[in-house]
GROMACS .gro file of N, CA, C and O in nm:
model
  320
    1MET      N    1  -2.473   0.491  10.113
    1MET     CA    2  -2.398   0.508   9.990
    1MET      C    3  -2.468   0.395   9.875
    1MET      O    4  -2.494   0.279   9.917
    2SER      N    5  -2.476   0.480   9.779
    2SER     CA    6  -2.542   0.392   9.669
    2SER      C    7  -2.455   0.369   9.552
    2SER      O    8  -2.471   0.412   9.454
    3GLY      N    9  -2.339   0.269   9.588
    3GLY     CA   10  -2.235   0.237   9.486
    3GLY      C   11  -2.280   0.120   9.434
    3GLY      O   12  -2.197   0.051   9.371
    4GLU      N   13  -2.417   0.065   9.447
    4GLU     CA   14  -2.436  -0.054   9.354
    4GLU      C   15  -2.426  -0.079   9.226
    4GLU      O   16  -2.457   0.022   9.165
    5GLY      N   17  -2.372  -0.162   9.165
    5GLY     CA   18  -2.356  -0.189   9.039
    5GLY      C   19  -2.210  -0.135   8.977
    5GLY      O   20  -2.227  -0.135   8.866
    6HIS      N   21  -2.149  -0.050   9.064
    6HIS     CA   22  -2.018  -0.016   9.011
    6HIS      C   23  -1.901  -0.096   9.083
    6HIS      O   24  -1.920  -0.147   9.184
    7ARG      N   25  -1.802  -0.102   8.982
    7ARG     CA   26  -1.667  -0.178   9.046
    7ARG      C   27  -1.627  -0.063   9.141
    7ARG      O   28  -1.631   0.048   9.157
    8PRO      N   29  -1.547  -0.132   9.235
    8PRO     CA   30  -1.472  -0.039   9.344
    8PRO      C   31  -1.378   0.057   9.288
    8PRO      O   32  -1.362   0.156   9.335
    9ASP      N   33  -1.308   0.043   9.165
    9ASP     CA   34  -1.234   0.142   9.115
    9ASP      C   35  -1.295   0.225   9.024
    9ASP      O   36  -1.241   0.315   8.958
   10GLN      N   37  -1.452   0.233   9.001
   10GLN     CA   38  -1.493   0.301   8.905
   10GLN      C   39  -1.593   0.412   8.996
   10GLN      O   40  -1.665   0.384   9.076
   11GLN      N   41  -1.564   0.541   8.929
   11GLN     CA   42  -1.671   0.627   8.992
   11GLN      C   43  -1.809   0.638   8.932
   11GLN      O   44  -1.821   0.596   8.837
   12PRO      N   45  -1.897   0.686   9.016
   12PRO     CA   46  -2.061   0.700   8.963
   12PRO      C   47  -2.028   0.797   8.844
   12PRO      O   48  -1.963   0.893   8.829
   13GLY      N   49  -2.090   0.747   8.733
   13GLY     CA   50  -2.108   0.823   8.618
   13GLY      C   51  -2.009   0.790   8.512
   13GLY      O   52  -2.027   0.847   8.399
   14GLU      N   53  -1.906   0.715   8.541
   14GLU     CA   54  -1.791   0.669   8.462
   14GLU      C   55  -1.845   0.562   8.374
   14GLU      O   56  -1.908   0.472   8.414
   15PRO      N   57  -1.825   0.572   8.247
   15PRO     CA   58  -1.884   0.457   8.167
   15PRO      C   59  -1.789   0.326   8.186
   15PRO      O   60  -1.687   0.318   8.212
   16GLU      N   61  -1.854   0.226   8.185
   16GLU     CA   62  -1.801   0.080   8.173
   16GLU      C   63  -1.663   0.075   8.080
   16GLU      O   64  -1.678   0.118   7.953
   17ARG      N   65  -1.561   0.013   8.121
   17ARG     CA   66  -1.442  -0.013   8.025
   17ARG      C   67  -1.461  -0.143   7.977
   17ARG      O   68  -1.480  -0.247   8.076
   18SER      N   69  -1.437  -0.162   7.849
   18SER     CA   70  -1.417  -0.295   7.806
   18SER      C   71  -1.296  -0.346   7.851
   18SER      O   72  -1.190  -0.302   7.893
   19ALA      N   73  -1.271  -0.497   7.841
   19ALA     CA   74  -1.137  -0.579   7.869
   19ALA      C   75  -1.037  -0.519   7.775
   19ALA      O   76  -0.917  -0.513   7.834
   20ASP      N   77  -1.055  -0.489   7.664
   20ASP     CA   78  -0.965  -0.431   7.565
   20ASP      C   79  -0.894  -0.307   7.624
   20ASP      O   80  -0.780  -0.276   7.600
   21GLN      N   81  -1.003  -0.215   7.652
   21GLN     CA   82  -0.953  -0.080   7.680
   21GLN      C   83  -0.876  -0.076   7.842
   21GLN      O   84  -0.771  -0.014   7.856
   22GLN      N   85  -0.894  -0.181   7.920
   22GLN     CA   86  -0.844  -0.204   8.024
   22GLN      C   87  -0.699  -0.256   8.024
   22GLN      O   88  -0.594  -0.217   8.082
   23ARG      N   89  -0.676  -0.353   7.901
   23ARG     CA   90  -0.571  -0.414   7.899
   23ARG      C   91  -0.464  -0.311   7.819
   23ARG      O   92  -0.342  -0.279   7.852
   24PHE      N   93  -0.522  -0.214   7.754
   24PHE     CA   94  -0.433  -0.097   7.697
   24PHE      C   95  -0.409  -0.009   7.797
   24PHE      O   96  -0.278   0.036   7.803
   25ALA      N   97  -0.469   0.000   7.893
   25ALA     CA   98  -0.472   0.119   7.988
   25ALA      C   99  -0.348   0.044   8.096
   25ALA      O  100  -0.245   0.113   8.134
   26ASN      N  101  -0.342  -0.081   8.104
   26ASN     CA  102  -0.230  -0.152   8.150
   26ASN      C  103  -0.110  -0.135   8.108
   26ASN      O  104  -0.008  -0.131   8.176
   27ALA      N  105  -0.110  -0.158   7.977
   27ALA     CA  106   0.005  -0.151   7.895
   27ALA      C  107   0.072  -0.030   7.878
   27ALA      O  108   0.189  -0.002   7.896
   28ALA      N  109  -0.001   0.085   7.870
   28ALA     CA  110   0.015   0.218   7.878
   28ALA      C  111   0.096   0.271   8.010
   28ALA      O  112   0.191   0.363   7.996
   29TRP      N  113   0.083   0.195   8.128
   29TRP     CA  114   0.151   0.245   8.243
   29TRP      C  115   0.246   0.129   8.257
   29TRP      O  116   0.365   0.166   8.314
   30SER      N  117   0.266   0.013   8.212
   30SER     CA  118   0.345  -0.060   8.250
   30SER      C  119   0.500  -0.068   8.169
   30SER      O  120   0.583  -0.088   8.184
   31ILE      N  121   0.457  -0.027   8.017
   31ILE     CA  122   0.550  -0.012   7.938
   31ILE      C  123   0.667   0.095   7.983
   31ILE      O  124   0.793   0.071   7.987
   32PRO      N  125   0.613   0.216   8.007
   32PRO     CA  126   0.713   0.322   8.069
   32PRO      C  127   0.775   0.290   8.189
   32PRO      O  128   0.894   0.318   8.212
   33SER      N  129   0.712   0.198   8.269
   33SER     CA  130   0.751   0.135   8.406
   33SER      C  131   0.886   0.056   8.355
   33SER      O  132   0.974   0.075   8.434
   34TYR      N  133   0.857  -0.037   8.284
   34TYR     CA  134   0.965  -0.120   8.238
   34TYR      C  135   1.079  -0.055   8.196
   34TYR      O  136   1.210  -0.080   8.234
   35LEU      N  137   1.059   0.059   8.111
   35LEU     CA  138   1.206   0.122   8.053
   35LEU      C  139   1.265   0.224   8.165
   35LEU      O  140   1.361   0.204   8.163
   36LEU      N  141   1.181   0.276   8.239
   36LEU     CA  142   1.258   0.370   8.358
   36LEU      C  143   1.325   0.285   8.449
   36LEU      O  144   1.414   0.307   8.492
   37SER      N  145   1.244   0.185   8.483
   37SER     CA  146   1.318   0.072   8.606
   37SER      C  147   1.428   0.018   8.535
   37SER      O  148   1.543  -0.020   8.625
   38GLY      N  149   1.436  -0.024   8.432
   38GLY     CA  150   1.542  -0.100   8.376
   38GLY      C  151   1.660   0.002   8.339
   38GLY      O  152   1.782  -0.037   8.414
   39MET      N  153   1.650   0.107   8.300
   39MET     CA  154   1.778   0.221   8.307
   39MET      C  155   1.814   0.257   8.452
   39MET      O  156   1.918   0.267   8.453
   40ALA      N  157   1.701   0.287   8.546
   40ALA     CA  158   1.743   0.311   8.681
   40ALA      C  159   1.834   0.203   8.765
   40ALA      O  160   1.948   0.226   8.815
   41VAL      N  161   1.788   0.099   8.740
   41VAL     CA  162   1.850  -0.032   8.808
   41VAL      C  163   1.986  -0.056   8.743
   41VAL      O  164   2.107  -0.052   8.802
   42TYR      N  165   1.989  -0.066   8.601
   42TYR     CA  166   2.123  -0.099   8.548
   42TYR      C  167   2.212   0.019   8.565
   42TYR      O  168   2.338  -0.008   8.560
   43GLY      N  169   2.164   0.125   8.532
   43GLY     CA  170   2.234   0.264   8.559
   43GLY      C  171   2.295   0.270   8.699
   43GLY      O  172   2.407   0.303   8.712
   44GLY      N  173   2.219   0.241   8.789
   44GLY     CA  174   2.270   0.225   8.942
   44GLY      C  175   2.395   0.160   8.963
   44GLY      O  176   2.485   0.154   9.025
   45ILE      N  177   2.335   0.016   8.883
   45ILE     CA  178   2.461  -0.078   8.904
   45ILE      C  179   2.590  -0.031   8.830
   45ILE      O  180   2.714  -0.038   8.892
   46GLY      N  181   2.582   0.031   8.720
   46GLY     CA  182   2.698   0.086   8.651
   46GLY      C  183   2.765   0.200   8.741
   46GLY      O  184   2.883   0.213   8.738
   47TRP      N  185   2.679   0.276   8.815
   47TRP     CA  186   2.737   0.381   8.870
   47TRP      C  187   2.817   0.313   8.996
   47TRP      O  188   2.909   0.377   9.035
   48LEU      N  189   2.733   0.215   9.071
   48LEU     CA  190   2.832   0.163   9.171
   48LEU      C  191   2.939   0.089   9.148
   48LEU      O  192   3.055   0.114   9.194
   49LEU      N  193   2.964   0.034   9.017
   49LEU     CA  194   3.092  -0.013   8.976
   49LEU      C  195   3.193   0.093   8.921
   49LEU      O  196   3.294   0.060   8.954
   50ASP      N  197   3.116   0.204   8.859
   50ASP     CA  198   3.220   0.286   8.833
   50ASP      C  199   3.304   0.363   8.980
   50ASP      O  200   3.406   0.399   8.956
   51ARG      N  201   3.200   0.372   9.064
   51ARG     CA  202   3.286   0.423   9.194
   51ARG      C  203   3.383   0.346   9.255
   51ARG      O  204   3.468   0.372   9.316
   52TRP      N  205   3.347   0.195   9.251
   52TRP     CA  206   3.422   0.113   9.306
   52TRP      C  207   3.548   0.078   9.250
   52TRP      O  208   3.661   0.061   9.275
   53LEU      N  209   3.546   0.096   9.092
   53LEU     CA  210   3.665   0.077   9.006
   53LEU      C  211   3.718   0.196   8.974
   53LEU      O  212   3.833   0.192   8.913
   54GLY      N  213   3.695   0.313   8.995
   54GLY     CA  214   3.739   0.439   8.967
   54GLY      C  215   3.726   0.477   8.817
   54GLY      O  216   3.822   0.532   8.763
   55THR      N  217   3.646   0.431   8.755
   55THR     CA  218   3.616   0.434   8.605
   55THR      C  219   3.500   0.540   8.588
   55THR      O  220   3.424   0.597   8.672
   56SER      N  221   3.471   0.570   8.442
   56SER     CA  222   3.357   0.672   8.424
   56SER      C  223   3.273   0.603   8.324
   56SER      O  224   3.165   0.695   8.266
   57ALA      N  225   3.305   0.496   8.234
   57ALA     CA  226   3.225   0.466   8.148
   57ALA      C  227   3.115   0.350   8.173
   57ALA      O  228   3.046   0.339   8.082
   58LEU      N  229   3.118   0.317   8.283
   58LEU     CA  230   3.006   0.205   8.304
   58LEU      C  231   2.872   0.249   8.333
   58LEU      O  232   2.766   0.191   8.306
   59LEU      N  233   2.855   0.384   8.384
   59LEU     CA  234   2.725   0.433   8.401
   59LEU      C  235   2.661   0.445   8.267
   59LEU      O  236   2.522   0.398   8.262
   60PRO      N  237   2.701   0.499   8.166
   60PRO     CA  238   2.613   0.505   8.041
   60PRO      C  239   2.600   0.359   7.980
   60PRO      O  240   2.503   0.340   7.931
   61ILE      N  241   2.693   0.272   8.006
   61ILE     CA  242   2.660   0.138   7.941
   61ILE      C  243   2.563   0.064   8.015
   61ILE      O  244   2.479  -0.017   7.973
   62GLY      N  245   2.573   0.088   8.151
   62GLY     CA  246   2.462   0.039   8.250
   62GLY      C  247   2.292   0.091   8.207
   62GLY      O  248   2.226   0.000   8.198
   63ILE      N  249   2.307   0.200   8.169
   63ILE     CA  250   2.180   0.251   8.134
   63ILE      C  251   2.123   0.197   7.978
   63ILE      O  252   2.014   0.165   8.004
   64LEU      N  253   2.232   0.199   7.914
   64LEU     CA  254   2.196   0.127   7.763
   64LEU      C  255   2.148  -0.017   7.764
   64LEU      O  256   2.069  -0.060   7.698
   65VAL      N  257   2.248  -0.086   7.874
   65VAL     CA  258   2.215  -0.226   7.870
   65VAL      C  259   2.051  -0.240   7.959
   65VAL      O  260   2.002  -0.339   7.906
   66GLY      N  261   2.046  -0.174   8.058
   66GLY     CA  262   1.916  -0.145   8.112
   66GLY      C  263   1.774  -0.134   8.028
   66GLY      O  264   1.678  -0.202   7.996
   67LEU      N  265   1.823  -0.030   7.927
   67LEU     CA  266   1.722   0.003   7.809
   67LEU      C  267   1.704  -0.109   7.717
   67LEU      O  268   1.589  -0.139   7.698
   68GLY      N  269   1.810  -0.161   7.685
   68GLY     CA  270   1.776  -0.298   7.591
   68GLY      C  271   1.728  -0.406   7.636
   68GLY      O  272   1.624  -0.451   7.576
   69LEU      N  273   1.747  -0.441   7.781
   69LEU     CA  274   1.691  -0.551   7.841
   69LEU      C  275   1.511  -0.517   7.850
   69LEU      O  276   1.439  -0.604   7.860
   70ALA      N  277   1.490  -0.380   7.889
   70ALA     CA  278   1.383  -0.336   7.908
   70ALA      C  279   1.303  -0.348   7.786
   70ALA      O  280   1.152  -0.408   7.768
   71LEU      N  281   1.341  -0.323   7.666
   71LEU     CA  282   1.291  -0.324   7.542
   71LEU      C  283   1.253  -0.468   7.503
   71LEU      O  284   1.144  -0.483   7.459
   72TYR      N  285   1.345  -0.555   7.552
   72TYR     CA  286   1.325  -0.686   7.503
   72TYR      C  287   1.222  -0.756   7.602
   72TYR      O  288   1.123  -0.825   7.545
   73MET      N  289   1.215  -0.709   7.716
   73MET     CA  290   1.097  -0.749   7.827
   73MET      C  291   0.958  -0.698   7.764
   73MET      O  292   0.870  -0.769   7.755
   74VAL      N  293   0.945  -0.580   7.712
   74VAL     CA  294   0.839  -0.528   7.668
   74VAL      C  295   0.811  -0.607   7.535
   74VAL      O  296   0.682  -0.641   7.490
   75TYR      N  297   0.886  -0.630   7.444
   75TYR     CA  298   0.881  -0.714   7.315
   75TYR      C  299   0.814  -0.852   7.349
   75TYR      O  300   0.727  -0.895   7.296
   76LEU      N  301   0.874  -0.911   7.453
   76LEU     CA  302   0.822  -1.054   7.480
   76LEU      C  303   0.681  -1.044   7.542
   76LEU      O  304   0.590  -1.138   7.529
   77ARG      N  305   0.643  -0.940   7.625
   77ARG     CA  306   0.519  -0.934   7.698
   77ARG      C  307   0.418  -0.879   7.591
   77ARG      O  308   0.314  -0.934   7.590
   78TYR      N  309   0.451  -0.768   7.512
   78TYR     CA  310   0.346  -0.705   7.440
   78TYR      C  311   0.366  -0.750   7.277
   78TYR      O  312   0.263  -0.731   7.199
   79GLY      N  313   0.459  -0.766   7.243
   79GLY     CA  314   0.503  -0.767   7.093
   79GLY      C  315   0.474  -0.881   7.035
   79GLY      O  316   0.460  -0.891   6.890
   80ARG      N  317   0.453  -0.998   7.090
   80ARG     CA  318   0.442  -1.145   7.020
   80ARG      C  319   0.299  -1.135   6.968
   80ARG      O  320   0.203  -1.101   7.022
   0.00000   0.00000   0.00000
């Protein structure tokens, strides 16, 4: 195998990525992940509380709280 001079995650013939491009690619994957996981976790907590308490308003509240906290985390990590 003649993979000399290439990073393990780089295909032969693929151009080198700069550090800025790599950071951008990482941010492009992590920002939607923060948003989706925040909504899923807090929406799930809201759904569980709805089932336990017999209400129907905590699921959308949980989703909105999760979205707000995820946006805040994105701001802290990438917005400063």
